[in-house]
mmCIF file of C-alpha atoms in Angstrom:
data_model
loop_
_atom_site.group_PDB
_atom_site.id
_atom_site.type_symbol
_atom_site.label_atom_id
_atom_site.label_comp_id
_atom_site.label_asym_id
_atom_site.label_seq_id
_atom_site.Cartn_x
_atom_site.Cartn_y
_atom_site.Cartn_z
ATOM 1 C CA MET A 947 45.932 -10.764 8.735
ATOM 2 C CA SER A 948 43.648 -9.374 5.892
ATOM 3 C CA LYS A 949 41.126 -7.951 8.033
ATOM 4 C CA SER A 950 43.936 -6.093 9.965
ATOM 5 C CA ARG A 951 45.351 -4.691 6.535
ATOM 6 C CA ARG A 952 42.244 -3.802 5.471
ATOM 7 C CA LYS A 953 41.468 -1.994 8.695
ATOM 8 C CA LYS A 954 44.474 -0.022 8.772
ATOM 9 C CA SER A 955 44.281 1.247 4.788
ATOM 10 C CA GLU A 956 40.761 2.637 6.037
ATOM 11 C CA GLU A 957 42.483 4.436 8.753
ATOM 12 C CA GLU A 958 44.921 5.892 6.297
ATOM 13 C CA LEU A 959 42.193 6.562 3.463
ATOM 14 C CA LEU A 960 40.228 8.373 6.048
ATOM 15 C CA SER A 961 43.292 10.828 7.398
ATOM 16 C CA GLU A 962 44.135 11.209 3.849
ATOM 17 C CA ALA A 963 41.084 12.443 3.050
ATOM 18 C CA ILE A 964 40.809 14.624 5.911
ATOM 19 C CA LEU A 965 44.032 16.168 5.415
ATOM 20 C CA LYS A 966 43.707 16.992 1.920
ATOM 21 C CA GLY A 967 40.228 18.564 2.513
ATOM 22 C CA THR A 968 38.678 16.088 0.048
ATOM 23 C CA LEU A 969 35.439 15.763 2.046
ATOM 24 C CA THR A 970 34.520 19.169 1.528
ATOM 25 C CA ASN A 971 34.346 21.496 -1.643
ATOM 26 C CA GLU A 972 35.667 24.698 -1.487
ATOM 27 C CA TYR A 973 32.733 26.167 -0.086
ATOM 28 C CA GLY A 974 32.939 24.018 2.721
ATOM 29 C CA GLU A 975 29.853 22.080 1.346
ATOM 30 C CA PRO A 976 30.340 18.248 2.010
ATOM 31 C CA THR A 977 30.824 16.281 -1.455
ATOM 32 C CA LYS A 978 31.993 12.879 0.128
ATOM 33 C CA VAL A 979 30.602 10.538 3.082
ATOM 34 C CA LEU A 980 32.028 7.878 4.942
ATOM 35 C CA ILE A 981 29.775 4.740 4.672
ATOM 36 C CA THR A 982 29.630 1.320 6.469
ATOM 37 C CA LEU A 983 28.627 -1.682 4.071
ATOM 38 C CA ASP A 984 26.656 -4.733 5.429
ATOM 39 C CA ASP A 985 30.056 -6.664 5.825
ATOM 40 C CA GLY A 986 31.298 -3.903 8.046
ATOM 41 C CA ASP A 987 33.893 -2.450 5.422
ATOM 42 C CA LYS A 988 34.125 1.163 5.467
ATOM 43 C CA ARG A 989 34.616 3.209 2.335
ATOM 44 C CA ILE A 990 34.824 7.084 1.542
ATOM 45 C CA ILE A 991 32.634 7.842 -1.716
ATOM 46 C CA SER A 992 31.173 10.864 -3.077
ATOM 47 C CA LYS A 993 27.652 11.910 -2.180
ATOM 48 C CA VAL A 994 26.410 11.368 -5.838
ATOM 49 C CA ALA A 995 28.072 7.867 -5.429
ATOM 50 C CA GLU A 996 26.264 7.158 -1.999
ATOM 51 C CA LYS A 997 22.903 8.318 -3.720
ATOM 52 C CA LYS A 998 23.399 6.023 -6.611
ATOM 53 C CA ARG A 999 24.210 3.270 -4.341
ATOM 54 C CA ARG A 1000 21.186 3.677 -2.204
ATOM 55 C CA GLU A 1001 18.915 3.900 -5.753
ATOM 56 C CA GLN A 1002 20.609 0.672 -6.620
ATOM 57 C CA ALA A 1003 20.069 -1.198 -3.359
ATOM 58 C CA ARG A 1004 16.335 -0.135 -3.609
ATOM 59 C CA ARG A 1005 15.982 -1.261 -7.550
ATOM 60 C CA PHE A 1006 17.843 -4.559 -5.964
ATOM 61 C CA PHE A 1007 14.879 -4.857 -3.552
ATOM 62 C CA GLN A 1008 12.500 -4.601 -6.191
ATOM 63 C CA SER A 1009 14.442 -6.738 -8.748
ATOM 64 C CA ASP A 1010 11.332 -9.148 -9.530
ATOM 65 C CA SER A 1011 8.933 -6.288 -10.100
ATOM 66 C CA PRO A 1012 6.705 -6.385 -13.184
ATOM 67 C CA ASP A 1013 7.504 -2.604 -13.643
ATOM 68 C CA SER A 1014 8.412 0.511 -11.872
ATOM 69 C CA ARG A 1015 5.491 0.057 -9.500
ATOM 70 C CA GLY A 1016 7.349 -2.435 -7.713
ATOM 71 C CA ASN A 1017 6.680 -5.898 -6.313
ATOM 72 C CA PHE A 1018 3.436 -6.644 -5.045
ATOM 73 C CA ILE A 1019 2.109 -8.301 -1.811
ATOM 74 C CA GLN A 1020 -1.063 -10.035 -2.547
ATOM 75 C CA LEU A 1021 -3.844 -9.359 0.185
ATOM 76 C CA ILE A 1022 -6.088 -12.288 0.523
ATOM 77 C CA HIS A 1023 -9.510 -11.625 1.929
ATOM 78 C CA GLU A 1024 -12.915 -13.436 1.764
ATOM 79 C CA ALA A 1025 -15.920 -11.820 0.065
ATOM 80 C CA ASN A 1026 -16.999 -9.718 3.443
ATOM 81 C CA ASP A 1027 -13.351 -8.911 4.040
ATOM 82 C CA GLN A 1028 -11.424 -11.191 6.262
ATOM 83 C CA LEU A 1029 -9.401 -8.869 8.513
ATOM 84 C CA HIS A 1030 -12.321 -6.805 9.541
ATOM 85 C CA LYS A 1031 -14.434 -10.326 10.122
ATOM 86 C CA ARG A 1032 -11.703 -10.807 12.807
ATOM 87 C CA SER A 1033 -13.403 -8.031 14.777
ATOM 88 C CA THR A 1034 -16.328 -10.141 15.472
ATOM 89 C CA ILE A 1035 -14.281 -12.873 16.984
ATOM 90 C CA ILE A 1036 -12.245 -10.631 19.379
ATOM 91 C CA GLU A 1037 -13.286 -11.126 23.049
ATOM 92 C CA THR A 1038 -12.650 -7.428 24.644
ATOM 93 C CA LYS A 1039 -13.389 -4.437 23.320
ATOM 94 C CA LYS A 1040 -9.620 -3.213 23.711
ATOM 95 C CA ASP A 1041 -8.512 -5.658 21.230
ATOM 96 C CA LYS A 1042 -10.840 -5.041 18.317
ATOM 97 C CA TRP A 1043 -9.598 -4.348 15.159
ATOM 98 C CA THR A 1044 -9.672 -0.646 14.247
ATOM 99 C CA LEU A 1045 -8.822 1.489 11.274
ATOM 100 C CA LEU A 1046 -5.361 1.999 13.048
ATOM 101 C CA HIS A 1047 -4.341 -1.328 12.920
ATOM 102 C CA ASP A 1048 -5.416 -0.966 9.200
ATOM 103 C CA LYS A 1049 -2.964 1.966 8.850
ATOM 104 C CA TYR A 1050 -0.080 0.056 10.540
ATOM 105 C CA VAL A 1051 -0.480 -2.737 8.206
ATOM 106 C CA MET A 1052 -0.294 -0.519 5.164
ATOM 107 C CA MET A 1053 2.515 1.309 6.761
ATOM 108 C CA LEU A 1054 4.473 -2.019 6.947
ATOM 109 C CA ILE A 1055 3.817 -3.465 3.487
ATOM 110 C CA PRO A 1056 6.686 -1.632 1.902
ATOM 111 C CA PHE A 1057 9.173 -3.406 3.951
ATOM 112 C CA ALA A 1058 7.749 -7.041 3.233
ATOM 113 C CA ASP A 1059 10.554 -9.041 1.510
ATOM 114 C CA ARG A 1060 9.140 -11.007 -1.392
ATOM 115 C CA THR A 1061 12.141 -13.714 -1.050
ATOM 116 C CA ARG A 1062 11.584 -14.333 2.651
ATOM 117 C CA LYS A 1063 7.764 -14.842 2.986
ATOM 118 C CA GLY A 1064 7.029 -11.343 3.757
ATOM 119 C CA LEU A 1065 9.737 -11.242 6.677
ATOM 120 C CA LEU A 1066 9.554 -7.032 7.554
ATOM 121 C CA VAL A 1067 13.380 -5.787 6.493
ATOM 122 C CA ASP A 1068 15.280 -2.736 5.815
ATOM 123 C CA ILE A 1069 14.665 -1.539 2.269
ATOM 124 C CA GLU A 1070 18.439 -0.723 1.524
ATOM 125 C CA THR A 1071 20.171 -3.401 3.505
ATOM 126 C CA ARG A 1072 17.434 -5.950 3.608
ATOM 127 C CA ASN A 1073 18.486 -6.721 7.202
ATOM 128 C CA PRO A 1074 15.195 -8.008 9.287
ATOM 129 C CA LEU A 1075 13.482 -5.202 11.421
ATOM 130 C CA ASN A 1076 13.436 -5.443 15.289
ATOM 131 C CA GLY A 1077 11.004 -3.729 17.363
ATOM 132 C CA ALA A 1078 12.949 -0.313 17.530
ATOM 133 C CA ASP A 1079 13.369 -0.426 13.870
ATOM 134 C CA ILE A 1080 9.644 -0.818 13.268
ATOM 135 C CA ALA A 1081 8.856 2.043 15.709
ATOM 136 C CA LYS A 1082 10.972 4.298 13.221
ATOM 137 C CA ARG A 1083 9.220 3.288 10.417
ATOM 138 C CA LEU A 1084 5.664 3.554 12.195
ATOM 139 C CA ASN A 1085 6.651 7.049 13.675
ATOM 140 C CA VAL A 1086 5.820 5.870 17.010
ATOM 141 C CA THR A 1087 7.929 5.444 20.243
ATOM 142 C CA ILE A 1088 9.871 2.288 21.219
ATOM 143 C CA ASN A 1089 7.352 1.900 24.094
ATOM 144 C CA ALA A 1090 4.061 2.564 21.963
ATOM 145 C CA VAL A 1091 5.379 -0.064 19.320
ATOM 146 C CA GLN A 1092 5.315 -3.337 21.505
ATOM 147 C CA PRO A 1093 1.226 -3.031 21.972
ATOM 148 C CA ILE A 1094 0.911 -2.200 18.250
ATOM 149 C CA LEU A 1095 3.086 -5.259 17.238
ATOM 150 C CA LYS A 1096 1.082 -7.487 20.071
ATOM 151 C CA ALA A 1097 -2.169 -6.611 18.685
ATOM 152 C CA LEU A 1098 -1.242 -6.986 15.020
ATOM 153 C CA VAL A 1099 -0.018 -10.548 15.966
ATOM 154 C CA LYS A 1100 -3.142 -11.645 18.028
ATOM 155 C CA HIS A 1101 -5.299 -10.682 14.949
ATOM 156 C CA GLY A 1102 -3.263 -13.087 12.682
ATOM 157 C CA ALA A 1103 -1.562 -9.930 10.577
ATOM 158 C CA LEU A 1104 1.772 -10.419 11.551
ATOM 159 C CA LEU A 1105 3.706 -13.422 12.636
ATOM 160 C CA GLU A 1106 6.763 -13.668 15.140
ATOM 161 C CA VAL A 1107 10.059 -14.744 14.122
ATOM 162 C CA LYS A 1108 12.657 -15.899 16.834
ATOM 163 C CA ALA A 1109 16.061 -14.032 16.466
ATOM 164 C CA PRO A 1110 19.363 -14.390 18.029
ATOM 165 C CA LYS A 1111 20.300 -12.012 21.465
ATOM 166 C CA ASN A 1112 16.414 -12.539 22.609
ATOM 167 C CA GLN A 1113 15.047 -10.111 19.880
ATOM 168 C CA LYS A 1114 11.907 -10.721 17.793
ATOM 169 C CA HIS A 1115 11.643 -10.171 14.071
ATOM 170 C CA TYR A 1116 8.102 -10.266 12.277
ATOM 171 C CA GLN A 1117 6.861 -11.169 8.870
ATOM 172 C CA PHE A 1118 3.336 -10.803 7.523
ATOM 173 C CA ASN A 1119 0.788 -13.967 7.932
ATOM 174 C CA ASP A 1120 1.082 -15.930 4.580
ATOM 175 C CA ASP A 1121 -2.479 -16.930 4.818
ATOM 176 C CA ILE A 1122 -3.603 -13.134 4.474
ATOM 177 C CA PHE A 1123 -0.685 -11.437 3.068
ATOM 178 C CA ASN A 1124 0.930 -13.636 0.379
ATOM 179 C CA MET A 1125 4.056 -12.292 -1.602
ATOM 180 C CA LYS A 1126 4.292 -14.481 -4.514
ATOM 181 C CA GLY A 1127 0.613 -15.172 -5.288
ATOM 182 C CA ARG A 1128 -1.101 -18.754 -4.671
ATOM 183 C CA SER A 1129 -4.211 -20.383 -5.556
ATOM 184 C CA LEU A 1130 -7.236 -18.996 -3.759
ATOM 185 C CA LEU A 1131 -9.589 -21.228 -1.932
ATOM 186 C CA LYS A 1132 -13.434 -21.391 -2.284
ATOM 187 C CA ASP A 1133 -14.742 -17.805 -1.283
ATOM 188 C CA GLU A 1134 -11.370 -16.049 -1.300
ATOM 189 C CA HIS A 1135 -10.339 -13.047 -3.622
ATOM 190 C CA PHE A 1136 -7.222 -11.166 -3.952
ATOM 191 C CA THR A 1137 -6.002 -7.695 -4.075
ATOM 192 C CA LYS A 1138 -2.254 -6.951 -4.940
ATOM 193 C CA ILE A 1139 -0.977 -3.693 -3.866
ATOM 194 C CA PHE A 1140 2.462 -2.532 -5.240
ATOM 195 C CA GLN A 1141 5.025 -1.734 -2.616
ATOM 196 C CA LEU A 1142 6.713 0.735 -4.185
ATOM 197 C CA THR A 1143 3.755 2.758 -5.442
ATOM 198 C CA LEU A 1144 2.217 2.593 -1.984
ATOM 199 C CA SER A 1145 5.974 3.774 -0.272
ATOM 200 C CA GLN A 1146 5.670 6.712 -2.707
ATOM 201 C CA ILE A 1147 1.868 7.597 -1.369
ATOM 202 C CA LEU A 1148 2.675 6.994 2.343
ATOM 203 C CA GLU A 1149 5.174 9.812 1.848
ATOM 204 C CA LYS A 1150 2.295 12.234 1.269
ATOM 205 C CA LEU A 1151 -0.224 10.883 4.289
ATOM 206 C CA SER A 1152 0.441 10.540 7.715
ATOM 207 C CA GLY A 1153 -3.229 9.930 9.617
ATOM 208 C CA ASN A 1154 -5.822 7.392 9.794
ATOM 209 C CA GLU A 1155 -6.730 7.801 5.838
ATOM 210 C CA ILE A 1156 -3.772 5.233 5.346
ATOM 211 C CA GLY A 1157 -5.707 2.776 7.308
ATOM 212 C CA LEU A 1158 -8.741 3.565 5.148
ATOM 213 C CA LEU A 1159 -6.938 2.316 2.220
ATOM 214 C CA ARG A 1160 -6.753 -1.062 3.499
ATOM 215 C CA VAL A 1161 -10.279 -1.097 3.815
ATOM 216 C CA LEU A 1162 -11.126 -0.184 0.081
ATOM 217 C CA ALA A 1163 -8.764 -2.795 -1.042
ATOM 218 C CA SER A 1164 -11.242 -5.521 -0.664
ATOM 219 C CA ARG A 1165 -14.201 -3.264 -2.315
ATOM 220 C CA PHE A 1166 -13.139 -2.006 -5.544
ATOM 221 C CA HIS A 1167 -14.533 -3.970 -8.513
ATOM 222 C CA TYR A 1168 -11.849 -6.085 -10.337
ATOM 223 C CA GLN A 1169 -12.466 -4.842 -13.756
ATOM 224 C CA SER A 1170 -13.447 -1.098 -13.341
ATOM 225 C CA TYR A 1171 -11.724 -0.317 -10.134
ATOM 226 C CA TYR A 1172 -14.830 1.498 -8.832
ATOM 227 C CA LEU A 1173 -15.717 1.243 -5.436
ATOM 228 C CA VAL A 1174 -18.828 -0.994 -5.264
ATOM 229 C CA ASP A 1175 -21.265 -3.215 -3.484
ATOM 230 C CA ASN A 1176 -20.831 -6.296 -5.853
ATOM 231 C CA PRO A 1177 -16.994 -6.256 -6.371
ATOM 232 C CA ASP A 1178 -16.611 -9.394 -7.711
ATOM 233 C CA ILE A 1179 -19.343 -9.517 -10.563
ATOM 234 C CA ASP A 1180 -18.312 -10.031 -14.384
ATOM 235 C CA LEU A 1181 -19.414 -7.025 -16.509
ATOM 236 C CA ARG A 1182 -18.529 -8.589 -19.781
ATOM 237 C CA GLN A 1183 -21.546 -9.069 -22.058
ATOM 238 C CA ASP A 1184 -19.347 -11.243 -24.480
ATOM 239 C CA LYS A 1185 -17.625 -13.526 -22.025
ATOM 240 C CA SER A 1186 -15.248 -14.383 -25.117
ATOM 241 C CA LEU A 1187 -13.810 -10.931 -25.156
ATOM 242 C CA SER A 1188 -11.527 -9.404 -22.528
ATOM 243 C CA PHE A 1189 -13.013 -6.335 -20.624
ATOM 244 C CA GLN A 1190 -10.956 -3.789 -22.525
ATOM 245 C CA GLN A 1191 -12.664 -5.486 -25.758
ATOM 246 C CA ASN A 1192 -16.037 -5.206 -24.208
ATOM 247 C CA PHE A 1193 -15.465 -1.691 -23.043
ATOM 248 C CA GLU A 1194 -14.496 -0.404 -26.665
ATOM 249 C CA LYS A 1195 -17.388 -2.255 -28.091
ATOM 250 C CA HIS A 1196 -20.299 -1.350 -25.458
ATOM 251 C CA GLY A 1197 -18.711 1.701 -23.612
ATOM 252 C CA SER A 1198 -20.266 3.046 -20.013
ATOM 253 C CA ALA A 1199 -22.965 0.473 -20.446
ATOM 254 C CA LEU A 1200 -20.996 -2.039 -18.837
ATOM 255 C CA PHE A 1201 -21.170 -0.115 -15.323
ATOM 256 C CA GLU A 1202 -25.034 -0.552 -15.263
ATOM 257 C CA GLY A 1203 -24.483 -4.018 -13.657
ATOM 258 C CA LEU A 1204 -22.718 -2.136 -10.728
ATOM 259 C CA THR A 1205 -24.194 -0.795 -7.499
ATOM 260 C CA PHE A 1206 -21.792 1.911 -6.495
ATOM 261 C CA LEU A 1207 -20.638 2.503 -2.860
ATOM 262 C CA SER A 1208 -21.898 5.491 -1.315
ATOM 263 C CA MET A 1209 -19.666 7.676 1.311
ATOM 264 C CA SER A 1210 -22.417 6.589 3.962
ATOM 265 C CA GLU A 1211 -21.676 2.920 3.220
ATOM 266 C CA ILE A 1212 -17.930 3.381 3.226
ATOM 267 C CA MET A 1213 -18.309 5.222 6.337
ATOM 268 C CA ARG A 1214 -20.163 1.984 7.774
ATOM 269 C CA LEU A 1215 -17.574 -0.347 6.435
ATOM 270 C CA ALA A 1216 -14.541 1.716 7.991
ATOM 271 C CA GLU A 1217 -16.282 2.224 11.306
ATOM 272 C CA ILE A 1218 -15.837 5.898 10.731
ATOM 273 C CA GLN A 1219 -18.366 8.132 13.108
ATOM 274 C CA HIS A 1220 -18.534 11.188 11.404
ATOM 275 C CA SER A 1221 -19.207 12.234 7.753
ATOM 276 C CA ASN A 1222 -16.866 15.145 7.634
ATOM 277 C CA THR A 1223 -13.952 12.805 8.743
ATOM 278 C CA LEU A 1224 -14.434 10.590 5.923
ATOM 279 C CA LEU A 1225 -14.893 13.172 3.535
ATOM 280 C CA ASP A 1226 -11.494 14.608 4.720
ATOM 281 C CA TYR A 1227 -10.017 11.149 4.499
ATOM 282 C CA MET A 1228 -11.147 10.594 1.352
ATOM 283 C CA TYR A 1229 -9.851 14.209 -0.096
ATOM 284 C CA ARG A 1230 -6.452 13.377 1.193
ATOM 285 C CA LEU A 1231 -6.339 9.922 -0.642
ATOM 286 C CA ARG A 1232 -7.298 11.956 -3.897
ATOM 287 C CA ASP A 1233 -4.639 14.636 -3.210
ATOM 288 C CA ALA A 1234 -2.054 12.055 -2.688
ATOM 289 C CA GLY A 1235 -2.829 10.104 -5.933
ATOM 290 C CA ALA A 1236 -4.455 6.959 -4.353
ATOM 291 C CA ILE A 1237 -7.864 7.413 -5.593
ATOM 292 C CA HIS A 1238 -10.128 9.349 -7.967
ATOM 293 C CA ILE A 1239 -13.312 10.670 -7.200
ATOM 294 C CA ASN A 1240 -15.915 11.728 -9.664
ATOM 295 C CA GLU A 1241 -18.776 14.207 -7.906
ATOM 296 C CA ARG A 1242 -22.151 14.912 -9.256
ATOM 297 C CA SER A 1243 -24.724 17.272 -7.576
ATOM 298 C CA ASN A 1244 -28.542 17.325 -8.493
ATOM 299 C CA GLY A 1245 -28.132 20.966 -8.366
ATOM 300 C CA LEU A 1246 -30.692 21.434 -5.503
ATOM 301 C CA ARG A 1247 -29.510 23.138 -2.068
ATOM 302 C CA GLY A 1248 -30.625 22.634 1.468
ATOM 303 C CA LYS A 1249 -32.135 19.472 2.558
ATOM 304 C CA LYS A 1250 -32.962 17.953 -1.092
ATOM 305 C CA LYS A 1251 -29.437 18.459 -1.933
ATOM 306 C CA ARG A 1252 -27.802 14.963 -3.003
ATOM 307 C CA VAL A 1253 -24.244 14.575 -4.017
ATOM 308 C CA LYS A 1254 -23.126 11.294 -5.799
ATOM 309 C CA ARG A 1255 -19.587 10.190 -5.606
ATOM 310 C CA PHE A 1256 -18.107 7.482 -7.506
ATOM 311 C CA ILE A 1257 -14.626 6.378 -5.997
ATOM 312 C CA ARG A 1258 -12.003 4.831 -7.985
ATOM 313 C CA VAL A 1259 -8.832 3.403 -6.695
ATOM 314 C CA ASN A 1260 -5.653 4.081 -8.745
ATOM 315 C CA PRO A 1261 -4.572 0.738 -10.815
ATOM 316 C CA ASN A 1262 -0.960 1.676 -10.363
ATOM 317 C CA LEU A 1263 -1.258 1.297 -6.573
ATOM 318 C CA MET A 1264 -3.615 -1.822 -6.188
ATOM 319 C CA TYR A 1265 -5.330 -4.080 -8.780
ATOM 320 C CA ARG A 1266 -7.441 -7.393 -8.623
ATOM 321 C CA GLU A 1267 -7.518 -8.451 -12.211
ATOM 322 C CA ARG A 1268 -5.381 -11.271 -13.462
ATOM 323 C CA GLY A 1269 -3.246 -8.910 -16.162
ATOM 324 C CA ASN A 1270 -3.176 -5.250 -16.096
ATOM 325 C CA LEU A 1271 -5.542 -3.002 -17.649
ATOM 326 C CA ASP A 1272 -4.681 -0.671 -20.539
ATOM 327 C CA GLN A 1273 -3.501 2.485 -19.401
ATOM 328 C CA LEU A 1274 -5.492 4.411 -22.189
ATOM 329 C CA LEU A 1275 -8.326 2.725 -21.103
ATOM 330 C CA VAL A 1276 -7.364 3.699 -17.570
ATOM 331 C CA LYS A 1277 -7.545 7.397 -18.765
ATOM 332 C CA PHE A 1278 -10.845 6.942 -20.573
ATOM 333 C CA MET A 1279 -12.633 5.663 -17.698
ATOM 334 C CA LEU A 1280 -11.682 8.640 -15.408
ATOM 335 C CA ALA A 1281 -13.478 10.855 -17.983
ATOM 336 C CA ASP A 1282 -16.579 12.626 -16.759
ATOM 337 C CA PHE A 1283 -19.374 10.539 -18.335
ATOM 338 C CA ASP A 1284 -22.973 10.955 -16.984
ATOM 339 C CA LEU A 1285 -23.259 8.443 -13.986
ATOM 340 C CA PHE A 1286 -26.631 9.444 -12.489
ATOM 341 C CA LYS A 1287 -28.270 6.498 -14.294
ATOM 342 C CA PHE A 1288 -26.202 3.837 -12.392
ATOM 343 C CA LYS A 1289 -27.093 2.536 -9.161
ATOM 344 C CA GLY A 1290 -25.704 3.645 -5.471
ATOM 345 C CA GLY A 1291 -23.201 6.176 -5.031
ATOM 346 C CA GLU A 1292 -25.611 8.773 -3.470
ATOM 347 C CA ASP A 1293 -25.017 9.707 0.197
ATOM 348 C CA GLN A 1294 -27.413 9.336 3.037
ATOM 349 C CA PHE A 1295 -26.230 11.918 5.448
#
C-alpha cells in the first residue's frame, strides 16, 4: 500500500512541477531535475541540490580518506616490478603485458571500493560495475572491453566476481592491489596511489602516458620521490632522525646515494620504442601535474649535447614512505639545485 501511495505522490509532484513551470526559470533554463535514487524513489530537486548530492556521494565514497587526496590503493610489487615480470611467463606474444594494460589498470583504480576488497563500483551509487559500465569508463566499445577484461584477469590484475543474471563483476587482485594495506612479504614493496588525486589527473590525460604512470609507481625513491635505479636505499646519514630532519641537517648531500634513472632507462623499462614518444608522454604527465621534471643541459650542441632529466613523482598522487613528507620539504626539494654531481639521469639517445 505504501508503495502505491508513494508512486501516486510522485506523479502528482511531477505534474504539479510541470504545470507551475518550476522545472525552468523565466529564461527557460532548467533549474530543477528529476532524479532516481538507489532504492527506486524519484524526486524533483534543484540543480544546485543535485550537484550537492553528487558531491556528498563522492565524499561518502572517500569517507575514510586520510585527507583531500582520497583513499589509497596499495600497489604491491617486488623489487623488479611484479606486473612487468609477468610478461616473461606469458606463453604467447599476443597476451604479453603492455603499456596499454597498465593504462587500463590506472584508469580503473579510482573505481575500486576499499570496503569490498577492491570491487569496481560506481563512485556515486557504489553499485558494482559490469562489462558495459567498465567500457564507458575506459572509453572503449562494449566489443572491445571484453578482450581487455579477459587479459587483465589472465595476468592477475583483476579477479572475476559472479553476479546475478549471468553477469560478471570485477575486483582488483588483493595480492597485487590492496585497499587497506597489509604486511609485506620478503622482497615486497608498496606504493600507495590516491584515488581522488588520480581521477583528477586522469581528466587531463587520454593516451598511453597513463600506463607509464603505473611503470613509474614502482621506480621512485621512497624518501625523495625521484625516479632512480635504487628506490629502496635509506638515504639518512643519521638513522635516529627522520628523513626530513636529515634533509634539514645535510641538505642535498643526501641525494649522493641515489642513481637517477635516465630517460633511456625509463624507455627500456616501459618498453617504449622511440625516445620522442617517451618525451611526449613525460611532458603530458608533467602538464597534468603527475610528475616534476628538472632538466639540465651541458650547454653544448650537436652530438656532444647531453641533457640530464631528474624526474620526481607528485607526493599528492602516490607515496611509498610510511608517513607523509612535510609539504614545505616537498616544495624545497623541487627547487633548482645543482644536480650534475649526482650519478645517473643522463640520456643516451
